[in-house]
Coordinates of C-alpha atoms and ligand atoms in Angstrom, one line a residue:
M1 CA -1.4 168.8 116.8
V2 CA -1.6 169.7 113.4
V3 CA 0.8 172.3 111.9
T4 CA 0.6 173.6 108.0
R5 CA 1.9 176.9 106.5
F6 CA 0.8 179.1 103.9
A7 CA 3.9 179.9 102.5
P8 CA 3.9 182.7 99.3
S9 CA 6.5 183.9 97.2
P10 CA 6.9 187.7 97.4
T11 CA 7.5 187.5 93.1
G12 CA 4.0 189.0 92.6
Y13 CA 0.5 189.7 93.7
L14 CA -1.9 187.6 95.3
H15 CA -4.5 186.1 92.7
L16 CA -7.4 183.5 93.2
G17 CA -5.0 180.6 93.4
H18 CA -3.5 181.8 96.6
V19 CA -7.2 182.2 97.7
V20 CA -7.9 178.7 97.1
N21 CA -4.7 177.6 98.9
A22 CA -5.2 179.7 101.8
I23 CA -8.6 178.1 102.1
Y24 CA -7.5 174.6 102.1
V25 CA -4.7 175.8 104.5
W26 CA -7.1 177.6 106.8
G27 CA -9.9 175.6 106.4
L28 CA -8.4 172.0 107.1
A29 CA -6.1 173.6 110.0
R30 CA -9.3 174.8 111.9
A31 CA -11.3 171.4 111.2
L32 CA -8.2 169.5 112.3
G33 CA -7.6 171.5 115.6
G34 CA -4.4 172.9 114.3
R35 CA -2.2 175.7 113.7
V36 CA -1.2 177.9 110.2
V37 CA 2.4 179.3 110.2
L38 CA 3.0 182.0 107.6
R39 CA 6.1 182.2 105.7
V40 CA 7.1 184.4 103.2
E41 CA 9.4 182.3 101.1
D42 CA 11.8 185.2 99.4
H43 CA 14.6 182.8 99.1
D44 CA 15.0 184.1 95.6
R45 CA 16.5 187.7 96.1
I46 CA 16.6 188.6 92.6
R47 CA 12.9 187.9 92.0
S48 CA 11.4 188.8 95.3
R49 CA 10.1 192.5 95.6
R50 CA 9.3 194.3 98.9
I51 CA 6.1 195.9 97.1
F52 CA 4.8 192.2 96.7
D53 CA 6.0 191.2 100.2
T54 CA 4.0 194.1 101.6
A55 CA 0.7 194.1 99.3
L56 CA 0.5 190.2 100.4
L57 CA 0.3 190.7 103.9
E58 CA -2.3 193.6 103.2
D59 CA -4.3 191.6 101.1
L60 CA -4.3 188.5 103.4
D61 CA -5.3 190.7 106.2
W62 CA -8.2 192.3 104.0
L63 CA -9.4 188.5 103.1
G64 CA -9.3 187.9 107.0
F65 CA -6.7 184.9 106.8
V66 CA -4.8 185.2 109.9
P67 CA -1.7 182.8 111.4
D68 CA -1.6 181.4 114.7
A69 CA 1.1 183.5 115.6
G70 CA -0.4 186.7 114.5
R71 CA 0.7 189.3 111.9
H72 CA 4.2 190.0 113.7
P73 CA 6.5 189.4 113.1
V74 CA 6.2 187.6 109.7
R75 CA 9.1 185.4 109.3
R76 CA 11.0 185.5 105.8
Q77 CA 13.7 182.9 104.5
S78 CA 15.7 186.0 103.9
D79 CA 15.6 186.9 108.0
D80 CA 18.4 184.5 108.7
Q81 CA 20.7 183.0 106.2
S82 CA 22.7 181.0 109.0
V83 CA 19.6 178.2 109.2
Y84 CA 20.5 177.3 105.8
A85 CA 24.0 177.4 106.1
E86 CA 23.7 175.0 108.9
A87 CA 21.6 172.7 107.4
L88 CA 23.9 172.6 104.4
D89 CA 26.8 171.7 107.1
R90 CA 24.3 169.1 108.5
L91 CA 23.9 167.5 104.9
R92 CA 27.6 167.5 104.3
A93 CA 28.2 165.1 107.7
G94 CA 26.5 162.4 105.6
H95 CA 26.2 162.9 101.8
H96 CA 28.4 164.3 99.2
V97 CA 28.0 168.1 98.6
Y98 CA 29.9 169.9 96.0
A99 CA 30.6 172.8 94.0
C100 CA 29.2 173.1 90.7
D101 CA 30.0 175.6 88.1
C102 CA 28.0 174.5 85.3
S103 CA 25.5 176.9 84.0
R104 CA 21.9 176.6 83.2
K105 CA 22.8 176.5 79.7
E106 CA 25.3 173.7 79.7
I107 CA 23.0 171.6 81.5
G108 CA 20.4 172.1 79.2
G109 CA 16.6 170.9 80.0
G110 CA 17.2 167.4 81.0
P111 CA 18.6 166.0 84.8
Y112 CA 22.1 167.2 85.9
P113 CA 24.5 164.9 84.3
G114 CA 26.9 164.7 87.8
T115 CA 29.4 166.5 85.5
C116 CA 31.2 168.2 88.8
R117 CA 30.4 165.7 91.2
T118 CA 34.1 164.5 91.2
R119 CA 35.9 167.5 90.0
G120 CA 36.6 168.5 94.2
L121 CA 36.0 172.4 92.9
V122 CA 36.2 174.7 96.1
E123 CA 33.1 176.7 96.9
V124 CA 33.5 179.9 95.9
P125 CA 31.2 182.8 94.8
G126 CA 29.7 182.1 91.4
R127 CA 29.7 178.4 92.0
G128 CA 26.4 176.6 92.8
V129 CA 26.3 173.9 95.8
R130 CA 24.8 170.5 95.1
V131 CA 24.4 167.3 97.1
Q132 CA 24.3 163.8 95.4
M133 CA 21.1 162.1 95.6
D134 CA 20.5 158.1 96.5
P135 CA 18.8 156.7 94.8
E136 CA 19.5 159.0 91.9
E137 CA 16.7 161.5 91.3
D138 CA 14.8 162.2 87.9
S139 CA 16.2 165.7 88.1
G140 CA 19.8 164.8 88.9
D141 CA 22.3 165.7 92.0
L142 CA 19.7 168.7 93.7
L143 CA 21.2 172.2 93.4
L144 CA 20.9 173.9 97.3
R145 CA 22.5 177.0 96.4
D146 CA 22.6 178.5 92.9
R147 CA 25.4 180.3 91.3
D148 CA 24.0 183.8 92.4
G149 CA 24.0 183.0 95.8
N150 CA 20.6 182.0 96.3
W151 CA 19.3 179.1 98.2
T152 CA 17.2 177.0 96.0
Y153 CA 13.2 176.6 96.7
Q154 CA 13.6 172.8 96.9
F155 CA 16.5 173.5 100.0
A156 CA 14.9 176.1 101.4
V157 CA 11.3 174.9 101.8
T158 CA 12.4 171.6 102.8
V159 CA 14.7 173.4 105.8
D160 CA 11.8 175.6 106.8
D161 CA 9.0 172.7 106.8
I162 CA 11.4 170.8 109.2
R163 CA 12.2 174.0 111.2
D164 CA 8.5 175.4 111.5
N165 CA 7.6 171.8 112.7
V166 CA 5.0 171.3 110.1
T167 CA 3.3 168.3 109.9
L168 CA 1.0 168.6 107.0
V169 CA 2.0 170.3 103.5
I170 CA -1.2 171.7 101.5
R171 CA -0.3 173.0 98.1
G172 CA -1.7 172.8 94.9
E173 CA -1.1 170.0 92.4
D174 CA 1.5 171.7 90.4
L175 CA 3.5 170.9 93.4
R176 CA 3.3 167.3 93.3
S177 CA 6.4 166.6 91.4
S178 CA 8.5 168.1 94.5
T179 CA 6.8 166.2 97.0
G180 CA 9.1 163.1 96.7
L181 CA 12.2 165.0 96.3
Q182 CA 11.3 167.3 99.7
I183 CA 10.6 163.8 101.6
R184 CA 14.1 162.4 100.5
L185 CA 15.7 165.4 101.5
G186 CA 14.1 166.1 104.6
G187 CA 15.2 162.6 105.6
M188 CA 18.7 163.6 104.1
L189 CA 18.4 166.4 106.7
G190 CA 17.5 164.0 109.6
R191 CA 14.4 164.3 109.5
A192 CA 12.8 161.5 111.8
S193 CA 9.3 161.1 109.8
P194 CA 8.2 162.9 106.9
A195 CA 5.2 165.4 106.9
R196 CA 2.0 164.3 105.4
F197 CA 1.4 166.1 101.9
L198 CA -2.2 167.2 100.5
H199 CA -2.5 168.6 96.8
H200 CA -5.5 170.5 95.8
P201 CA -7.3 171.2 93.0
L202 CA -6.0 174.4 90.8
I203 CA -8.1 176.9 89.2
A204 CA -8.0 176.9 85.5
G205 CA -7.6 180.1 83.3
P206 CA -10.4 180.7 80.5
T207 CA -8.8 178.2 78.2
G208 CA -7.9 175.4 80.8
E209 CA -4.1 176.8 81.4
K210 CA -3.0 177.4 84.9
L211 CA -3.7 180.8 86.6
S212 CA -1.0 182.9 86.6
K213 CA 0.0 186.4 87.7
S214 CA -1.0 187.9 84.8
N215 CA -4.5 187.2 84.8
R216 CA -5.9 190.3 85.4
D217 CA -9.4 189.6 86.6
T218 CA -8.2 187.0 89.2
G219 CA -6.2 189.4 91.4
V220 CA -7.0 190.1 94.8
R221 CA -6.6 193.9 94.6
E222 CA -8.6 193.8 91.0
L223 CA -11.5 192.2 92.8
R224 CA -11.4 194.4 95.7
A225 CA -11.3 197.6 93.4
A226 CA -14.3 196.1 91.6
G227 CA -15.9 196.5 94.9
L228 CA -16.2 192.9 96.1
A229 CA -16.0 192.3 99.6
P230 CA -13.4 189.5 100.9
A231 CA -16.2 186.8 101.4
D232 CA -17.3 187.6 97.8
V233 CA -13.8 186.6 96.9
I234 CA -13.2 183.6 98.9
G235 CA -16.6 182.6 97.7
R236 CA -15.4 183.0 94.2
A237 CA -12.1 180.8 94.8
A238 CA -14.1 178.0 96.4
A239 CA -16.3 177.8 93.9
A240 CA -13.9 177.8 90.9
V241 CA -12.3 174.4 92.7
G242 CA -15.9 173.0 93.2
L243 CA -16.1 173.7 97.1
L244 CA -19.2 175.5 97.0
A245 CA -21.8 176.6 94.5
Q246 CA -21.2 179.7 92.4
G247 CA -21.9 182.9 93.9
T248 CA -22.0 181.8 97.4
P249 CA -20.0 184.3 99.8
I250 CA -18.1 182.7 102.8
E251 CA -15.8 184.4 105.2
A252 CA -12.3 183.4 105.9
S253 CA -13.4 182.6 109.4
D254 CA -16.0 180.2 108.6
V255 CA -13.7 178.0 105.6
A256 CA -13.4 175.3 108.2
R257 CA -17.1 174.2 107.3
L258 CA -16.2 173.5 103.7
F259 CA -14.4 170.4 105.2
P260 CA -16.7 168.7 107.2
N261 CA -14.9 165.4 107.6
P262 CA -11.4 166.4 107.3
G263 CA -10.1 162.7 108.6
Ligands
LIG1 N1 6.2 179.6 97.8 C1 5.9 178.4 97.0 C2 4.9 179.3 95.9 O1 4.3 180.3 96.3 C3 4.8 177.3 97.6 C4 6.0 176.6 98.3 C5 5.2 175.4 98.7 O2 4.0 175.7 99.2 O3 6.1 174.7 99.0 O4 4.5 178.7 94.7

């Protein structure tokens, strides 16, 4: 059975970009007879906020997108740290995992040059943890846990997609560059066959820039306050990426019909 997921980060309010993702996730899951897992990606303890977490669940509910396991309990990455610690130990068994005390500033914008790879540093708070990638990634050895003790996005999402038995990852074009890395990391973590990945178009802002949380007229809460119904908001998001004609409302329970030949 196809299992996909909706995996928002509670670092801002839901906007039309999230709604586009939800349309693809729920629409394709329903069209393929699959399931949707909801996962709150709060691995970044500094940027994640409870207020956004609560708001995103409320907004999703208002829109009518319901995960298959029901609304409760929602799984958060912060629920169980031992999952990532265990995955790290699994990696250690077959790969070179090492502590790293390079700061972002020292590394600059380029690939990690492997400075700490052979230093034999002890893993203590305040140091990051990396794994040597083989073959070498464009970004160099992957950071798994940062110097603040946060599991990184790449590591947490790969561990969780394995744990949740996700077979089809559906997300925006902006994450395409992470996909090869996540497939390789999944293999290193023991995943026998990789998930399939589908990347959908993104909504561009008024001047073609990527839609962000700062675009006031695209927030689900703002649109709701302006009097739009859930079907209007979903219709607007679908139209913005060419799935529907402009102005056609559509209910969350009906989005599978946007994918008549899901193959
Ligand atoms: N949590 C990520 C975000 O909200 C999405 C991760 C993913 O789909 O892999 O941007």
